[in-house]
Amino acid sequence: RQPQRLRELVESGDLDITYDEQGYQQRLHQRLANVKDEVELHQQLRLFRQREMVRVIWRDLSGWADLAETIHELTSLADACVEQTLSILYQWQTQLLGTPVNSHGEPQSLIVLGMGKMGAGELNLSSDIDLIFTYPEEGQTEGARKSLSNEEFFTRLGRKLIQALDNVTVDGFVFRVDMRLRPFGDSGSLVASFEAMEDYYQTQGREWERYAMIKARPMTGSERDKKAISELLRPFVYRRYLDYGMFDSLREMKSMIAGQLHLKGMEDNIKLGAGGIREIEFIGQVFQLIYGGRDRALQQRPILTILDLLAQRKLMSGYAVEALKQAYVFLRLTEHRIQAW
């Protein structure tokens, strides 16, 4: 439909290269430098996403990029879109509603946790992005006529961020956003303070939430705040003792997924079906939950890294790990071909 897009990608040289770590950030920053309102912001984000997806798919199908590069680039694209959109919206909202501060007058910011494949740096061509919103401390806004609680300020900001990425306009969407992994799921608040997060996971957190939290990655906020939320969540996910009780809860979760697939006639699904992508992730993550409290190296997110560690520690045979890794790469490439089509 838009042949000029290919010409522009070729002439810019972007089609031929692997972006460096700041590749998406720099290109998106230039595109968003002069946006004046949310309508223009939404449009420019969608045009940027379309351009870059064509580039990623082209490089994948032509064999110029391997799986590791493709999933890294897709995650970097999502990171740039979330970070820069949030930064612009935060700036606009503070001008209208004031700056959220804690009891000492220190400005507060929204910490976005990337979950699932977003958190692990393993996005595919059609991934939802699973997010959780949190902020360090309670307080109120300063600098506007009417004061708002920090929770209200960040709830409004979070909604605007979701709309900017998820709404379908004439230019499509940027990323589908899924917020169901947050405390209390759909019925819970859109945002929660660090204290509320800690209280929830200590008193209400369920085993499947421990499993999900393995992948949690703070994407926005100061390095201090990122470290604080990571340290706060770690004791919930990784127990100091060998946690064999996880087997029963993971078996239960696994059988529920299998039951759902059977009802939908989706047993052959390459992601969720028997022998699919999710099963390989399950195998790695059950070892993380059992041994991760004692072995800090297992507290990582990418599944291929974890599988290598399991072989090194003789928790799994080298043969089994190699077979799983080859299967994982094959299945992920297959998934990308289907999604590209």
mmCIF file of C-alpha atoms in Angstrom, residues 110-320:
data_model
loop_
_atom_site.group_PDB
_atom_site.id
_atom_site.type_symbol
_atom_site.label_atom_id
_atom_site.label_comp_id
_atom_site.label_asym_id
_atom_site.label_seq_id
_atom_site.Cartn_x
_atom_site.Cartn_y
_atom_site.Cartn_z
ATOM 1 C CA LEU A 110 5.377 6.700 37.443
ATOM 2 C CA ILE A 111 7.341 3.443 37.415
ATOM 3 C CA VAL A 112 6.220 1.180 34.583
ATOM 4 C CA LEU A 113 6.973 -2.508 35.131
ATOM 5 C CA GLY A 114 7.315 -4.503 31.923
ATOM 6 C CA MET A 115 6.007 -8.046 32.454
ATOM 7 C CA GLY A 116 6.050 -11.239 30.398
ATOM 8 C CA LYS A 117 7.929 -11.040 27.112
ATOM 9 C CA MET A 118 8.210 -7.265 27.511
ATOM 10 C CA GLY A 119 10.012 -7.689 30.821
ATOM 11 C CA ALA A 120 12.257 -10.461 29.521
ATOM 12 C CA GLY A 121 13.281 -8.537 26.388
ATOM 13 C CA GLU A 122 11.669 -11.215 24.200
ATOM 14 C CA LEU A 123 8.768 -9.496 22.414
ATOM 15 C CA ASN A 124 7.410 -11.058 19.241
ATOM 16 C CA LEU A 125 5.930 -9.360 16.172
ATOM 17 C CA SER A 126 2.413 -9.325 17.581
ATOM 18 C CA SER A 127 2.941 -9.260 21.361
ATOM 19 C CA ASP A 128 0.654 -7.450 23.725
ATOM 20 C CA ILE A 129 2.743 -5.535 26.215
ATOM 21 C CA ASP A 130 1.921 -6.557 29.794
ATOM 22 C CA LEU A 131 2.437 -3.615 32.158
ATOM 23 C CA ILE A 132 1.993 -2.739 35.842
ATOM 24 C CA PHE A 133 2.002 0.890 37.037
ATOM 25 C CA THR A 134 3.418 1.888 40.424
ATOM 26 C CA TYR A 135 4.841 4.998 42.137
ATOM 27 C CA PRO A 136 7.126 5.372 45.179
ATOM 28 C CA GLU A 137 5.140 7.336 47.775
ATOM 29 C CA GLU A 138 1.756 8.811 48.592
ATOM 30 C CA GLY A 139 1.312 12.570 48.589
ATOM 31 C CA GLN A 140 -0.356 15.338 46.624
ATOM 32 C CA THR A 141 0.290 17.544 43.636
ATOM 33 C CA GLU A 142 1.812 20.995 44.057
ATOM 34 C CA GLY A 143 1.795 24.008 41.766
ATOM 35 C CA ALA A 144 -1.776 23.987 40.465
ATOM 36 C CA ARG A 145 -4.958 25.649 41.742
ATOM 37 C CA LYS A 146 -6.491 22.364 42.824
ATOM 38 C CA SER A 147 -4.476 19.654 44.536
ATOM 39 C CA LEU A 148 -4.842 15.972 43.574
ATOM 40 C CA SER A 149 -3.663 12.865 45.386
ATOM 41 C CA ASN A 150 -0.673 11.156 43.786
ATOM 42 C CA GLU A 151 -2.856 8.130 43.103
ATOM 43 C CA GLU A 152 -5.369 10.223 41.151
ATOM 44 C CA PHE A 153 -2.586 12.016 39.243
ATOM 45 C CA PHE A 154 -0.894 8.755 38.203
ATOM 46 C CA THR A 155 -4.216 7.052 37.404
ATOM 47 C CA ARG A 156 -4.985 9.813 34.916
ATOM 48 C CA LEU A 157 -1.461 9.663 33.523
ATOM 49 C CA GLY A 158 -1.616 5.864 33.219
ATOM 50 C CA ARG A 159 -4.905 6.030 31.307
ATOM 51 C CA LYS A 160 -3.439 8.555 28.865
ATOM 52 C CA LEU A 161 -0.384 6.348 28.331
ATOM 53 C CA ILE A 162 -2.599 3.324 27.578
ATOM 54 C CA GLN A 163 -4.720 5.364 25.148
ATOM 55 C CA ALA A 164 -1.626 6.697 23.357
ATOM 56 C CA LEU A 165 -0.337 3.163 22.732
ATOM 57 C CA ASP A 166 -3.461 0.994 22.559
ATOM 58 C CA ASN A 167 -6.234 3.032 20.916
ATOM 59 C CA VAL A 168 -6.978 2.051 17.311
ATOM 60 C CA THR A 169 -7.066 5.161 15.083
ATOM 61 C CA VAL A 170 -7.019 5.587 11.287
ATOM 62 C CA ASP A 171 -3.265 4.964 11.593
ATOM 63 C CA GLY A 172 -3.711 1.712 13.568
ATOM 64 C CA PHE A 173 -2.255 1.186 17.035
ATOM 65 C CA VAL A 174 1.220 1.118 18.592
ATOM 66 C CA PHE A 175 1.017 -1.807 21.050
ATOM 67 C CA ARG A 176 -1.937 -3.568 22.643
ATOM 68 C CA VAL A 177 -1.602 -2.933 26.379
ATOM 69 C CA ASP A 178 -2.643 -5.573 28.929
ATOM 70 C CA MET A 179 -2.898 -4.445 32.571
ATOM 71 C CA ARG A 180 -4.437 -7.624 34.026
ATOM 72 C CA LEU A 181 -1.287 -8.721 35.878
ATOM 73 C CA ARG A 182 -1.573 -5.823 38.356
ATOM 74 C CA PRO A 183 -2.666 -6.399 41.978
ATOM 75 C CA PHE A 184 -6.316 -7.593 42.049
ATOM 76 C CA GLY A 185 -6.337 -7.707 38.225
ATOM 77 C CA ASP A 186 -9.103 -5.854 36.371
ATOM 78 C CA SER A 187 -10.909 -5.065 39.629
ATOM 79 C CA GLY A 188 -7.828 -3.421 41.207
ATOM 80 C CA SER A 189 -6.619 0.186 41.016
ATOM 81 C CA LEU A 190 -4.765 1.057 37.822
ATOM 82 C CA VAL A 191 -1.796 2.294 39.881
ATOM 83 C CA ALA A 192 -0.452 1.425 43.339
ATOM 84 C CA SER A 193 2.217 2.907 45.615
ATOM 85 C CA PHE A 194 5.284 0.847 46.529
ATOM 86 C CA GLU A 195 3.774 0.331 49.983
ATOM 87 C CA ALA A 196 0.482 -0.938 48.553
ATOM 88 C CA MET A 197 2.389 -3.261 46.210
ATOM 89 C CA GLU A 198 4.401 -4.699 49.091
ATOM 90 C CA ASP A 199 1.306 -5.203 51.214
ATOM 91 C CA TYR A 200 -0.540 -6.948 48.368
ATOM 92 C CA TYR A 201 2.221 -9.412 47.509
ATOM 93 C CA GLN A 202 2.939 -10.217 51.162
ATOM 94 C CA THR A 203 -0.688 -10.880 52.078
ATOM 95 C CA GLN A 204 -2.550 -11.681 48.840
ATOM 96 C CA GLY A 205 0.056 -12.753 46.274
ATOM 97 C CA ARG A 206 -0.689 -16.108 44.639
ATOM 98 C CA GLU A 207 1.696 -18.676 43.180
ATOM 99 C CA TRP A 208 0.950 -17.763 39.562
ATOM 100 C CA GLU A 209 1.818 -14.150 40.429
ATOM 101 C CA ARG A 210 5.221 -15.309 41.680
ATOM 102 C CA TYR A 211 5.670 -17.009 38.334
ATOM 103 C CA ALA A 212 4.684 -13.824 36.471
ATOM 104 C CA MET A 213 6.949 -11.629 38.612
ATOM 105 C CA ILE A 214 10.077 -13.496 37.474
ATOM 106 C CA LYS A 215 9.857 -11.384 34.305
ATOM 107 C CA ALA A 216 9.135 -8.003 35.971
ATOM 108 C CA ARG A 217 11.469 -5.258 34.692
ATOM 109 C CA PRO A 218 11.227 -1.605 35.823
ATOM 110 C CA MET A 219 11.327 0.441 32.606
ATOM 111 C CA THR A 220 10.857 4.039 33.726
ATOM 112 C CA GLY A 221 11.767 6.225 36.705
ATOM 113 C CA SER A 222 15.087 6.968 38.391
ATOM 114 C CA GLU A 223 17.685 4.252 38.949
ATOM 115 C CA ARG A 224 17.015 4.575 42.683
ATOM 116 C CA ASP A 225 13.290 3.925 42.239
ATOM 117 C CA LYS A 226 13.905 1.026 39.836
ATOM 118 C CA LYS A 227 16.236 -0.601 42.339
ATOM 119 C CA ALA A 228 13.799 -0.004 45.212
ATOM 120 C CA ILE A 229 10.847 -1.715 43.506
ATOM 121 C CA SER A 230 13.036 -4.641 42.364
ATOM 122 C CA GLU A 231 14.308 -5.183 45.926
ATOM 123 C CA LEU A 232 10.776 -4.919 47.281
ATOM 124 C CA LEU A 233 9.454 -7.641 44.924
ATOM 125 C CA ARG A 234 12.423 -10.037 45.189
ATOM 126 C CA PRO A 235 11.460 -11.749 48.520
ATOM 127 C CA PHE A 236 7.982 -12.506 47.134
ATOM 128 C CA VAL A 237 9.359 -14.210 44.017
ATOM 129 C CA TYR A 238 12.503 -15.906 45.297
ATOM 130 C CA ARG A 239 12.351 -17.823 48.583
ATOM 131 C CA ARG A 240 15.487 -18.679 50.549
ATOM 132 C CA TYR A 241 14.517 -22.310 50.990
ATOM 133 C CA LEU A 242 14.192 -24.906 48.197
ATOM 134 C CA ASP A 243 10.605 -24.443 47.158
ATOM 135 C CA TYR A 244 9.289 -27.804 45.968
ATOM 136 C CA GLY A 245 5.722 -26.699 46.761
ATOM 137 C CA MET A 246 5.884 -24.815 43.477
ATOM 138 C CA PHE A 247 5.491 -28.090 41.543
ATOM 139 C CA ASP A 248 1.885 -28.585 42.619
ATOM 140 C CA SER A 249 0.799 -25.031 41.858
ATOM 141 C CA LEU A 250 2.565 -25.057 38.473
ATOM 142 C CA ARG A 251 0.995 -28.427 37.603
ATOM 143 C CA GLU A 252 -2.390 -26.944 38.440
ATOM 144 C CA MET A 253 -1.725 -23.849 36.329
ATOM 145 C CA LYS A 254 -0.485 -26.018 33.468
ATOM 146 C CA SER A 255 -3.555 -28.269 33.504
ATOM 147 C CA MET A 256 -5.843 -25.215 33.513
ATOM 148 C CA ILE A 257 -4.106 -23.858 30.395
ATOM 149 C CA ALA A 258 -4.356 -27.282 28.719
ATOM 150 C CA GLY A 259 -8.070 -27.452 29.574
ATOM 151 C CA GLN A 260 -8.695 -24.026 28.058
ATOM 152 C CA LEU A 261 -6.827 -24.973 24.868
ATOM 153 C CA HIS A 262 -8.869 -28.174 24.558
ATOM 154 C CA LEU A 263 -12.128 -26.239 24.908
ATOM 155 C CA LYS A 264 -11.007 -23.835 22.173
ATOM 156 C CA GLY A 265 -9.710 -26.625 19.908
ATOM 157 C CA MET A 266 -6.222 -25.099 20.037
ATOM 158 C CA GLU A 267 -4.075 -28.079 21.072
ATOM 159 C CA ASP A 268 -1.767 -27.466 18.087
ATOM 160 C CA ASN A 269 -1.092 -23.841 19.100
ATOM 161 C CA ILE A 270 2.691 -23.378 18.776
ATOM 162 C CA LYS A 271 2.820 -20.993 21.714
ATOM 163 C CA LEU A 272 0.487 -22.630 24.238
ATOM 164 C CA GLY A 273 0.044 -26.213 23.028
ATOM 165 C CA ALA A 274 1.922 -29.339 24.156
ATOM 166 C CA GLY A 275 5.612 -29.000 23.302
ATOM 167 C CA GLY A 276 5.110 -25.306 22.531
ATOM 168 C CA ILE A 277 6.928 -22.117 23.506
ATOM 169 C CA ARG A 278 5.162 -21.717 26.837
ATOM 170 C CA GLU A 279 6.159 -25.229 27.973
ATOM 171 C CA ILE A 280 9.841 -24.469 27.393
ATOM 172 C CA GLU A 281 9.443 -21.294 29.461
ATOM 173 C CA PHE A 282 7.665 -23.286 32.182
ATOM 174 C CA ILE A 283 10.575 -25.709 32.438
ATOM 175 C CA GLY A 284 13.094 -22.901 32.932
ATOM 176 C CA GLN A 285 10.939 -20.925 35.326
ATOM 177 C CA VAL A 286 10.069 -23.774 37.675
ATOM 178 C CA PHE A 287 13.807 -24.200 38.317
ATOM 179 C CA GLN A 288 14.091 -20.444 38.894
ATOM 180 C CA LEU A 289 11.333 -20.510 41.506
ATOM 181 C CA ILE A 290 12.755 -23.558 43.291
ATOM 182 C CA TYR A 291 16.448 -22.610 43.315
ATOM 183 C CA GLY A 292 16.456 -18.856 42.608
ATOM 184 C CA GLY A 293 16.312 -17.829 46.277
ATOM 185 C CA ARG A 294 19.680 -19.485 46.906
ATOM 186 C CA ASP A 295 21.281 -18.902 43.510
ATOM 187 C CA ARG A 296 21.184 -15.223 42.517
ATOM 188 C CA ALA A 297 22.366 -15.989 38.956
ATOM 189 C CA LEU A 298 19.017 -17.698 38.313
ATOM 190 C CA GLN A 299 17.195 -14.426 39.047
ATOM 191 C CA GLN A 300 17.351 -13.384 35.396
ATOM 192 C CA ARG A 301 14.640 -12.964 32.763
ATOM 193 C CA PRO A 302 15.676 -14.335 29.321
ATOM 194 C CA ILE A 303 14.759 -18.013 28.963
ATOM 195 C CA LEU A 304 17.770 -19.050 26.827
ATOM 196 C CA THR A 305 20.142 -17.608 29.454
ATOM 197 C CA ILE A 306 18.341 -19.595 32.162
ATOM 198 C CA LEU A 307 18.515 -22.841 30.183
ATOM 199 C CA ASP A 308 22.293 -22.422 29.756
ATOM 200 C CA LEU A 309 22.656 -21.886 33.515
ATOM 201 C CA LEU A 310 20.653 -25.042 34.235
ATOM 202 C CA ALA A 311 23.081 -27.047 32.115
ATOM 203 C CA GLN A 312 26.116 -25.431 33.785
ATOM 204 C CA ARG A 313 24.740 -26.270 37.220
ATOM 205 C CA LYS A 314 23.850 -29.822 36.117
ATOM 206 C CA LEU A 315 20.219 -29.232 37.100
ATOM 207 C CA MET A 316 19.379 -30.445 33.577
ATOM 208 C CA SER A 317 21.423 -32.523 31.147
ATOM 209 C CA GLY A 318 23.308 -30.697 28.400
ATOM 210 C CA TYR A 319 21.463 -32.809 25.822
ATOM 211 C CA ALA A 320 18.032 -31.756 27.134
#
